[in-house]
PDB file of C-alpha atoms in Angstrom:
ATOM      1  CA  UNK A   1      26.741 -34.804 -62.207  1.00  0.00           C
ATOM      2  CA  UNK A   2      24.680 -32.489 -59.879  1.00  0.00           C
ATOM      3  CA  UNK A   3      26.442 -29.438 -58.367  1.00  0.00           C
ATOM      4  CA  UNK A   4      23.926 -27.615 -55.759  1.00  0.00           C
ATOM      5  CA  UNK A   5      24.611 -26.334 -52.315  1.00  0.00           C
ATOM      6  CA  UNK A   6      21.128 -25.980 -51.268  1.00  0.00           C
ATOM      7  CA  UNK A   7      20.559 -29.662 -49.763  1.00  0.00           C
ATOM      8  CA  UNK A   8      16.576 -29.798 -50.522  1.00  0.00           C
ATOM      9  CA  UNK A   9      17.204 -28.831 -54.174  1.00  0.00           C
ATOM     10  CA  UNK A  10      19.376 -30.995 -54.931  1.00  0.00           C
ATOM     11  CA  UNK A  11      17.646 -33.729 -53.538  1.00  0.00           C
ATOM     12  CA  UNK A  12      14.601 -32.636 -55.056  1.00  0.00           C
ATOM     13  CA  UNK A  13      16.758 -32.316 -58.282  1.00  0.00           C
ATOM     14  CA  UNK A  14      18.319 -36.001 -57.863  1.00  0.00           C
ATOM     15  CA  UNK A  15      14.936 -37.649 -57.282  1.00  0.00           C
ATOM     16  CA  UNK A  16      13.187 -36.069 -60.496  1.00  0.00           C
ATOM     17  CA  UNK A  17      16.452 -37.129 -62.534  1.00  0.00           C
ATOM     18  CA  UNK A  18      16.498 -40.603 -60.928  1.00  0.00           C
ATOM     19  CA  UNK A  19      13.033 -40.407 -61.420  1.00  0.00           C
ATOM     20  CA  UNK A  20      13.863 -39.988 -65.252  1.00  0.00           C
ATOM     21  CA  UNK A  21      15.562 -42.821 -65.624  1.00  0.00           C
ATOM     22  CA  UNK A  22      19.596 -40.985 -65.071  1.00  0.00           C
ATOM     23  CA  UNK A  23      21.858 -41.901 -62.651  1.00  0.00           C
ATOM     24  CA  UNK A  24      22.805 -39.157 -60.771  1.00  0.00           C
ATOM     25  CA  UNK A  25      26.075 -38.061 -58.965  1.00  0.00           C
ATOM     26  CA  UNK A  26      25.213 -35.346 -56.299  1.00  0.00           C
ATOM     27  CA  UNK A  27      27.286 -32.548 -54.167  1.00  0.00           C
ATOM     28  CA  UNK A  28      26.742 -29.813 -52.789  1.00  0.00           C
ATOM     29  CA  UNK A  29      30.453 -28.602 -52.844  1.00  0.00           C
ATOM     30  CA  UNK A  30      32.578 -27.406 -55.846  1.00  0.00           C
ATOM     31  CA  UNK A  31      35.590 -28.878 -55.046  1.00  0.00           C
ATOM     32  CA  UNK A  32      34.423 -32.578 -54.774  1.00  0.00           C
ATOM     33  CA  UNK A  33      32.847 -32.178 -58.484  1.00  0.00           C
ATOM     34  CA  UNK A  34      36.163 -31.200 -59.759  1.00  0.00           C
ATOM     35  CA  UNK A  35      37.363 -33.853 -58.372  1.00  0.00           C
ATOM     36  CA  UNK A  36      34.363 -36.358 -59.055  1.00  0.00           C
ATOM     37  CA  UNK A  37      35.001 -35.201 -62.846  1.00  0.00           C
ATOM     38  CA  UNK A  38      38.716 -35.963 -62.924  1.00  0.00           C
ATOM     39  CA  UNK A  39      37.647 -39.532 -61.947  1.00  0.00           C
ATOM     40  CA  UNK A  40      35.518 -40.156 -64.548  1.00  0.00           C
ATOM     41  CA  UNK A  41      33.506 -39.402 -67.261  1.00  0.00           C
ATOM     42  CA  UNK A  42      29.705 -38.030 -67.186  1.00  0.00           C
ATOM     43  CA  UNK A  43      27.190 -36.722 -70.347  1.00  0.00           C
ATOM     44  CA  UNK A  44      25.793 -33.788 -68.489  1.00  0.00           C
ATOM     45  CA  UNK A  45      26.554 -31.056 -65.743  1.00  0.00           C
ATOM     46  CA  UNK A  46      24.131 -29.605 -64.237  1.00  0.00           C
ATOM     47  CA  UNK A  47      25.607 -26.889 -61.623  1.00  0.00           C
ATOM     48  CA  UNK A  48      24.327 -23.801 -59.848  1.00  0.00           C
ATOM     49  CA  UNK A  49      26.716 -21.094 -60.132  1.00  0.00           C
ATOM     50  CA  UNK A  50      26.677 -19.765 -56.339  1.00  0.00           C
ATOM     51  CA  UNK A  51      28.287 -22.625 -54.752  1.00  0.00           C
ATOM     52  CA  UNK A  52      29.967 -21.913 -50.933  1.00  0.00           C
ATOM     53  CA  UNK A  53      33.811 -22.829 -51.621  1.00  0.00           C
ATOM     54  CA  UNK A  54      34.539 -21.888 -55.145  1.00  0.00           C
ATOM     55  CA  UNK A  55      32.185 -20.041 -57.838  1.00  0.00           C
ATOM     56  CA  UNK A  56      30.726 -22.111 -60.197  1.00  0.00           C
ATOM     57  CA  UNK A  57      31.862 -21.194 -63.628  1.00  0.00           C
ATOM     58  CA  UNK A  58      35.240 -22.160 -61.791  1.00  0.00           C
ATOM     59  CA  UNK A  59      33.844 -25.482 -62.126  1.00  0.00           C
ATOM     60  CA  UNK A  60      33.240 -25.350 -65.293  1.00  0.00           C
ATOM     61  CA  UNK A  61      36.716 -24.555 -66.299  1.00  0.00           C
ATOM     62  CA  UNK A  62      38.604 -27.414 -64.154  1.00  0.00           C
ATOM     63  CA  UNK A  63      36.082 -30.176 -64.970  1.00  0.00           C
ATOM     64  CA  UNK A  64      36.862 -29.066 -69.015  1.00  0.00           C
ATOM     65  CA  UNK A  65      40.161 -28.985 -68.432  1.00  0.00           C
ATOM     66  CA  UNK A  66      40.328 -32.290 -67.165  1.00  0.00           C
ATOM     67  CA  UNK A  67      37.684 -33.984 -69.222  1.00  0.00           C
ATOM     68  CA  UNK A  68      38.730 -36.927 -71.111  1.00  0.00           C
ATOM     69  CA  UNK A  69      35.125 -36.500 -72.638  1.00  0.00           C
ATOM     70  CA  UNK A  70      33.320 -33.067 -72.650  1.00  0.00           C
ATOM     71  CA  UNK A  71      29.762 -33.050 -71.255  1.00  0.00           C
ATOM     72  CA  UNK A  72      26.681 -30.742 -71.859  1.00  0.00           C
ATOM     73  CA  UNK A  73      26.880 -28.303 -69.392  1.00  0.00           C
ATOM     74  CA  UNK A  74      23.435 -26.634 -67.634  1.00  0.00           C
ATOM     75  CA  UNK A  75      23.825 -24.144 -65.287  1.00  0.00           C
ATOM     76  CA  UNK A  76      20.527 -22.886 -62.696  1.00  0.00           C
ATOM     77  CA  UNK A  77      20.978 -20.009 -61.062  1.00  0.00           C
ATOM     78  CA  UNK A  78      19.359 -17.012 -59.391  1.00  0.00           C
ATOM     79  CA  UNK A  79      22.178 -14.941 -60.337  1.00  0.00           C
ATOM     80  CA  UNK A  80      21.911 -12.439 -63.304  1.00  0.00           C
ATOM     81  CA  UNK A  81      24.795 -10.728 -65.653  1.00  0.00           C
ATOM     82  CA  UNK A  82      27.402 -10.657 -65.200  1.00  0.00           C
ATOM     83  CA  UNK A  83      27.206 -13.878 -64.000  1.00  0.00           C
ATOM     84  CA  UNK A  84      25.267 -15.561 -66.658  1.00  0.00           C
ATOM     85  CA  UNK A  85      27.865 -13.978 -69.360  1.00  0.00           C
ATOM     86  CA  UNK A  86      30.767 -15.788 -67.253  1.00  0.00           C
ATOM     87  CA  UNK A  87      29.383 -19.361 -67.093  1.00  0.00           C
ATOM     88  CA  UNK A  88      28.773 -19.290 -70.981  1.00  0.00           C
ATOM     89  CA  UNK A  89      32.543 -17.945 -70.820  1.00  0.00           C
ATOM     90  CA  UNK A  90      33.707 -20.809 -68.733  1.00  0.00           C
ATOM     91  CA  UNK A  91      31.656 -23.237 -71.322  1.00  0.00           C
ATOM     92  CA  UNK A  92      28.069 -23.450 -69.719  1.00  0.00           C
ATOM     93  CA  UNK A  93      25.558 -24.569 -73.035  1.00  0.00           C
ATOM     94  CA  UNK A  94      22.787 -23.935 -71.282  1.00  0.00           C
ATOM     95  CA  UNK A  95      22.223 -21.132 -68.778  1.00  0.00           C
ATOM     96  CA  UNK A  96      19.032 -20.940 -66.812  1.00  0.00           C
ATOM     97  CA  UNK A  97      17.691 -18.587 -64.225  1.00  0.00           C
ATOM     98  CA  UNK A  98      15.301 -19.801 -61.021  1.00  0.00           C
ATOM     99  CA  UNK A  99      12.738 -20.153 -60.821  1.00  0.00           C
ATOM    100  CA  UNK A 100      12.864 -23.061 -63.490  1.00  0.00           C
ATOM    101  CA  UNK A 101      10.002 -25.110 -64.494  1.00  0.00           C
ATOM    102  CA  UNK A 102      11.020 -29.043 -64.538  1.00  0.00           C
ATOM    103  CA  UNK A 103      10.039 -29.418 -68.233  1.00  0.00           C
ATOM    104  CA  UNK A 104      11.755 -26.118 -68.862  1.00  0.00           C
ATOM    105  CA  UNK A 105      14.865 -28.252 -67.531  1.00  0.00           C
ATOM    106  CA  UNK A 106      14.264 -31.485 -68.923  1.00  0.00           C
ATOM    107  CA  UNK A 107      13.986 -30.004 -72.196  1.00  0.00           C
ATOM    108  CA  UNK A 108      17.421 -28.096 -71.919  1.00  0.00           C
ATOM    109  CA  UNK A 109      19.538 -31.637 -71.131  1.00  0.00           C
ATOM    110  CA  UNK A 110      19.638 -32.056 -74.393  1.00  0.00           C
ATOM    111  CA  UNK A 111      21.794 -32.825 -76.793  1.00  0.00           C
ATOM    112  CA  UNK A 112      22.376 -36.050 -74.612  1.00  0.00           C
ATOM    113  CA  UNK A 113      20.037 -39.374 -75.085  1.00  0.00           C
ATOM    114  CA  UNK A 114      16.506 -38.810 -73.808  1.00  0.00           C
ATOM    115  CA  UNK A 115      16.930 -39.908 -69.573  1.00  0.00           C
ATOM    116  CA  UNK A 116      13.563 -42.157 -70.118  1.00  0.00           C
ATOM    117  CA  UNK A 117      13.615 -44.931 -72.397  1.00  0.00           C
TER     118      UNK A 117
END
């Protein structure tokens, strides 16, 4: 799942992942991806933490809570401490500042499968 207000990133960030070989569940809103993750189970979150309705390391939190299966959690953000201290609170594995190189990002997905066979 793909969590990013900003609609040219995250189309940007949905074609590169598609692009990889993962299917890719988009929004731009915080409150649809809690609820997008309480339907169903995903291997990897990628989420920026300023989101407009509710803060993303809120995001983290519900989708854990309501996991049946926990996924690998990458946040990208331009926001610095404390903010980067929170989302590793909330359960972020991977925190990232922008600007981000792709194969910086790529990289960091990991411990899930490889996206391209």
């Amino acid at each position: 799942m793909l969590v990013e207000d900003a609609q040219d990133i995250r189309d940007v960030f949905t074609l590169l992942l598609e692009g990889e070989g993962a299917e890719v569940m988009a929004t731009g809103s915080g409150r649809e991806a809690v609820q997008l993750g309480a339907q169903g189970d995903f291997d990897v979150l990628l989420t920026d933490l300023g989101l407009p309705d509710i803060p993303g390391d809120v995001v983290i939190h519900r989708i854990l809570a309501s996991a049946r299966r926990r996924p690998w959690i990458v946040v990208v953000t331009g926001y610095e401490e404390p903010f980067i201290g929170q989302a590793r609170a909330a359960g972020a594995d991977v925190v990232l500042t922008k600007p981000i190189a792709w194969s910086t990002l790529l990289g960091r997905l990991a411990p899930v499968a490889p996206l391209a066979a």
